[in-house]
mmCIF file of C-alpha atoms in Angstrom:
data_model
loop_
_atom_site.group_PDB
_atom_site.id
_atom_site.type_symbol
_atom_site.label_atom_id
_atom_site.label_comp_id
_atom_site.label_asym_id
_atom_site.label_seq_id
_atom_site.Cartn_x
_atom_site.Cartn_y
_atom_site.Cartn_z
ATOM 1 C CA UNK A 1 0.239 -0.143 -0.118
ATOM 2 C CA UNK A 2 2.792 2.345 1.168
ATOM 3 C CA UNK A 3 4.530 1.667 -2.187
ATOM 4 C CA UNK A 4 1.478 2.364 -4.339
ATOM 5 C CA UNK A 5 0.672 5.804 -2.110
ATOM 6 C CA UNK A 6 4.324 6.909 -3.122
ATOM 7 C CA UNK A 7 4.041 6.517 -6.608
ATOM 8 C CA UNK A 8 0.936 8.110 -6.641
ATOM 9 C CA UNK A 9 2.254 10.813 -4.793
ATOM 10 C CA UNK A 10 5.594 10.893 -7.066
ATOM 11 C CA UNK A 11 3.314 11.293 -10.359
ATOM 12 C CA UNK A 12 1.113 13.713 -8.694
ATOM 13 C CA UNK A 13 4.397 16.073 -7.452
ATOM 14 C CA UNK A 14 6.303 15.600 -10.901
ATOM 15 C CA UNK A 15 4.035 15.143 -13.626
ATOM 16 C CA UNK A 16 4.181 18.474 -15.076
ATOM 17 C CA UNK A 17 7.706 18.993 -14.834
ATOM 18 C CA UNK A 18 8.476 15.495 -16.074
ATOM 19 C CA UNK A 19 5.839 16.048 -19.265
ATOM 20 C CA UNK A 20 7.944 19.284 -19.858
ATOM 21 C CA UNK A 21 11.576 17.730 -19.846
ATOM 22 C CA UNK A 22 11.422 14.293 -20.832
ATOM 23 C CA UNK A 23 8.060 14.112 -22.513
ATOM 24 C CA UNK A 24 6.752 11.600 -20.595
ATOM 25 C CA UNK A 25 4.024 12.284 -17.539
ATOM 26 C CA UNK A 26 5.047 9.090 -15.576
ATOM 27 C CA UNK A 27 8.947 9.324 -16.207
ATOM 28 C CA UNK A 28 10.005 9.967 -12.332
ATOM 29 C CA UNK A 29 7.156 7.437 -11.420
ATOM 30 C CA UNK A 30 8.174 4.567 -13.476
ATOM 31 C CA UNK A 31 11.854 5.357 -12.379
ATOM 32 C CA UNK A 32 10.801 5.277 -8.925
ATOM 33 C CA UNK A 33 8.736 2.049 -9.740
ATOM 34 C CA UNK A 34 11.809 0.423 -10.925
ATOM 35 C CA UNK A 35 13.863 1.151 -7.968
ATOM 36 C CA UNK A 36 10.809 0.014 -5.796
ATOM 37 C CA UNK A 37 10.873 -3.736 -7.117
ATOM 38 C CA UNK A 38 14.601 -3.966 -6.927
ATOM 39 C CA UNK A 39 14.274 -2.830 -3.634
ATOM 40 C CA UNK A 40 11.427 -5.574 -2.740
ATOM 41 C CA UNK A 41 13.839 -8.511 -4.429
ATOM 42 C CA UNK A 42 16.549 -7.398 -2.621
ATOM 43 C CA UNK A 43 14.244 -7.735 0.988
ATOM 44 C CA UNK A 44 12.900 -11.150 -0.283
ATOM 45 C CA UNK A 45 16.276 -12.328 -0.878
ATOM 46 C CA UNK A 46 17.660 -10.724 2.304
ATOM 47 C CA UNK A 47 14.717 -12.333 4.156
ATOM 48 C CA UNK A 48 15.610 -15.744 3.131
ATOM 49 C CA UNK A 49 19.108 -15.791 4.400
ATOM 50 C CA UNK A 50 19.749 -17.102 7.943
ATOM 51 C CA UNK A 51 19.965 -14.336 10.561
ATOM 52 C CA UNK A 52 22.961 -16.256 11.971
ATOM 53 C CA UNK A 53 24.988 -15.427 8.996
ATOM 54 C CA UNK A 54 24.578 -11.501 9.135
ATOM 55 C CA UNK A 55 25.461 -11.651 13.275
ATOM 56 C CA UNK A 56 28.891 -13.529 12.283
ATOM 57 C CA UNK A 57 29.702 -10.289 10.137
ATOM 58 C CA UNK A 58 28.385 -7.537 13.182
ATOM 59 C CA UNK A 59 32.405 -6.479 13.671
ATOM 60 C CA UNK A 60 33.442 -6.412 10.281
ATOM 61 C CA UNK A 61 30.267 -4.393 9.642
ATOM 62 C CA UNK A 62 30.483 -2.203 12.272
ATOM 63 C CA UNK A 63 34.471 -1.241 11.211
ATOM 64 C CA UNK A 64 33.115 -0.618 7.721
ATOM 65 C CA UNK A 65 30.530 2.048 8.500
ATOM 66 C CA UNK A 66 33.434 4.066 10.518
ATOM 67 C CA UNK A 67 35.644 3.733 7.506
ATOM 68 C CA UNK A 68 32.457 4.921 5.175
ATOM 69 C CA UNK A 69 31.871 7.661 7.608
ATOM 70 C CA UNK A 70 35.502 8.823 7.704
ATOM 71 C CA UNK A 71 35.738 8.848 3.711
ATOM 72 C CA UNK A 72 32.252 10.834 3.467
ATOM 73 C CA UNK A 73 33.648 13.358 5.732
ATOM 74 C CA UNK A 74 37.307 13.395 3.646
ATOM 75 C CA UNK A 75 35.989 12.281 0.109
ATOM 76 C CA UNK A 76 32.290 12.727 0.091
ATOM 77 C CA UNK A 77 30.245 14.915 -2.871
ATOM 78 C CA UNK A 78 29.087 17.649 -1.581
ATOM 79 C CA UNK A 79 25.224 18.359 -2.407
ATOM 80 C CA UNK A 80 23.711 21.579 -1.086
ATOM 81 C CA UNK A 81 26.103 23.011 0.962
ATOM 82 C CA UNK A 82 27.130 19.292 3.058
ATOM 83 C CA UNK A 83 28.865 15.977 2.443
ATOM 84 C CA UNK A 84 26.957 13.038 2.553
ATOM 85 C CA UNK A 85 27.169 10.979 -0.512
ATOM 86 C CA UNK A 86 29.979 8.918 -1.468
ATOM 87 C CA UNK A 87 30.213 7.643 -5.278
ATOM 88 C CA UNK A 88 31.611 6.343 -8.157
ATOM 89 C CA UNK A 89 30.292 7.895 -11.399
ATOM 90 C CA UNK A 90 27.165 7.941 -11.728
ATOM 91 C CA UNK A 91 26.775 5.395 -8.698
ATOM 92 C CA UNK A 92 26.201 7.392 -5.438
ATOM 93 C CA UNK A 93 24.493 6.427 -1.951
ATOM 94 C CA UNK A 94 24.914 7.723 1.733
ATOM 95 C CA UNK A 95 26.821 5.979 4.226
ATOM 96 C CA UNK A 96 24.644 6.475 6.815
ATOM 97 C CA UNK A 97 22.281 4.099 5.563
ATOM 98 C CA UNK A 98 24.651 1.364 5.922
ATOM 99 C CA UNK A 99 25.507 2.379 9.478
ATOM 100 C CA UNK A 100 21.842 2.107 10.495
ATOM 101 C CA UNK A 101 20.999 -1.372 8.977
ATOM 102 C CA UNK A 102 25.020 -2.291 10.505
ATOM 103 C CA UNK A 103 23.960 -0.784 13.637
ATOM 104 C CA UNK A 104 20.565 -2.706 14.104
ATOM 105 C CA UNK A 105 22.346 -5.796 13.423
ATOM 106 C CA UNK A 106 25.353 -4.941 15.865
ATOM 107 C CA UNK A 107 23.264 -3.843 18.648
ATOM 108 C CA UNK A 108 20.916 -6.874 18.412
ATOM 109 C CA UNK A 109 23.934 -9.131 18.416
ATOM 110 C CA UNK A 110 25.378 -7.225 21.963
ATOM 111 C CA UNK A 111 21.794 -7.334 23.351
ATOM 112 C CA UNK A 112 22.086 -11.318 22.620
ATOM 113 C CA UNK A 113 25.372 -11.761 24.563
ATOM 114 C CA UNK A 114 24.084 -9.598 27.239
ATOM 115 C CA UNK A 115 21.276 -11.598 28.266
ATOM 116 C CA UNK A 116 19.685 -10.643 31.574
ATOM 117 C CA UNK A 117 22.897 -8.367 31.829
ATOM 118 C CA UNK A 118 20.889 -5.622 29.485
ATOM 119 C CA UNK A 119 18.531 -5.065 32.532
ATOM 120 C CA UNK A 120 21.829 -3.713 34.680
ATOM 121 C CA UNK A 121 21.450 0.098 33.647
ATOM 122 C CA UNK A 122 25.220 0.555 33.974
ATOM 123 C CA UNK A 123 25.894 -1.864 31.560
ATOM 124 C CA UNK A 124 23.616 -0.536 28.865
ATOM 125 C CA UNK A 125 25.102 2.572 29.222
ATOM 126 C CA UNK A 126 28.502 1.024 28.641
ATOM 127 C CA UNK A 127 26.867 -0.087 25.532
ATOM 128 C CA UNK A 128 25.155 2.822 24.510
ATOM 129 C CA UNK A 129 28.192 5.582 25.091
ATOM 130 C CA UNK A 130 30.950 3.116 24.053
ATOM 131 C CA UNK A 131 29.162 1.647 21.026
ATOM 132 C CA UNK A 132 26.283 3.332 19.577
ATOM 133 C CA UNK A 133 26.807 6.893 20.388
ATOM 134 C CA UNK A 134 30.758 7.405 18.689
ATOM 135 C CA UNK A 135 28.706 6.598 15.160
ATOM 136 C CA UNK A 136 25.785 8.524 16.041
ATOM 137 C CA UNK A 137 28.328 11.284 16.647
ATOM 138 C CA UNK A 138 30.397 11.077 13.604
ATOM 139 C CA UNK A 139 26.680 10.439 11.317
ATOM 140 C CA UNK A 140 25.621 14.134 13.265
ATOM 141 C CA UNK A 141 28.473 15.797 12.289
ATOM 142 C CA UNK A 142 27.916 15.381 9.027
ATOM 143 C CA UNK A 143 24.160 14.676 8.890
ATOM 144 C CA UNK A 144 22.335 15.552 11.826
ATOM 145 C CA UNK A 145 19.087 14.318 11.569
ATOM 146 C CA UNK A 146 20.481 10.744 10.168
ATOM 147 C CA UNK A 147 22.436 11.187 13.465
ATOM 148 C CA UNK A 148 19.547 11.525 15.568
ATOM 149 C CA UNK A 149 17.470 8.393 13.664
ATOM 150 C CA UNK A 150 20.509 6.389 14.588
ATOM 151 C CA UNK A 151 20.762 7.539 18.190
ATOM 152 C CA UNK A 152 17.036 6.871 18.007
ATOM 153 C CA UNK A 153 17.260 3.808 16.690
ATOM 154 C CA UNK A 154 19.785 2.289 19.617
ATOM 155 C CA UNK A 155 17.766 3.795 22.457
ATOM 156 C CA UNK A 156 14.635 1.653 21.004
ATOM 157 C CA UNK A 157 15.957 -1.060 20.903
ATOM 158 C CA UNK A 158 17.475 -1.192 24.217
ATOM 159 C CA UNK A 159 14.531 -0.195 25.282
ATOM 160 C CA UNK A 160 12.510 -2.798 24.159
ATOM 161 C CA UNK A 161 15.014 -5.330 25.130
ATOM 162 C CA UNK A 162 15.295 -4.300 28.905
ATOM 163 C CA UNK A 163 12.625 -5.656 31.335
ATOM 164 C CA UNK A 164 13.667 -2.059 33.797
ATOM 165 C CA UNK A 165 12.000 1.041 31.630
ATOM 166 C CA UNK A 166 12.409 3.707 34.242
ATOM 167 C CA UNK A 167 15.381 5.175 33.193
ATOM 168 C CA UNK A 168 14.169 5.072 29.637
ATOM 169 C CA UNK A 169 11.591 7.002 30.734
ATOM 170 C CA UNK A 170 13.328 9.415 32.793
ATOM 171 C CA UNK A 171 15.659 10.050 29.554
ATOM 172 C CA UNK A 172 12.495 10.384 27.527
ATOM 173 C CA UNK A 173 11.080 13.194 29.658
ATOM 174 C CA UNK A 174 14.311 14.984 30.019
ATOM 175 C CA UNK A 175 14.372 14.749 25.846
ATOM 176 C CA UNK A 176 10.760 16.315 25.772
ATOM 177 C CA UNK A 177 11.954 19.029 27.744
ATOM 178 C CA UNK A 178 14.799 19.670 26.054
ATOM 179 C CA UNK A 179 12.914 19.918 23.010
ATOM 180 C CA UNK A 180 9.863 21.747 24.843
ATOM 181 C CA UNK A 181 12.035 24.838 25.850
ATOM 182 C CA UNK A 182 14.304 24.418 22.638
ATOM 183 C CA UNK A 183 12.594 27.809 21.039
ATOM 184 C CA UNK A 184 13.256 29.623 24.204
ATOM 185 C CA UNK A 185 16.916 28.932 24.248
ATOM 186 C CA UNK A 186 17.796 29.722 20.614
ATOM 187 C CA UNK A 187 15.819 32.678 20.848
ATOM 188 C CA UNK A 188 17.297 33.424 24.585
#
């Protein structure tokens, strides 16, 4: 449903421009449909792979995430004043997307290894501060919105895995206060 809705929205927003530039009102929609079908096929293939195979690669994936984020800072393509893309020729991608997937696998492996220790707040802080926060900081330096999403992924995964929720609610309350008073701080 979401894919079809997205295609309708793309057609609605771009048909006039596509007609003028490419003499085909559905150009951008068909291009998006092609990539959506490729992504759907890739998702189907990936879903058939045993998840233990991904777990064996978590350290390598995490290392590659750091390498990609450093590479984008040094040799990334600048788009709209920010270096967020890596590419060769016409192929380009945002390394933050690799980081998101890698972080999910990495945290899943760590949470599984920790077992019931995930309920110990000090050990959770160790996981968050030593592992998830550095990559979120590197991403945040280049792309704040992706950094926030990556930090949120880590937070939600740890929240769901833990039985003791009080600390998480306190962190959410503190975040809510920061958001509530951010406009006054910015204008102050």
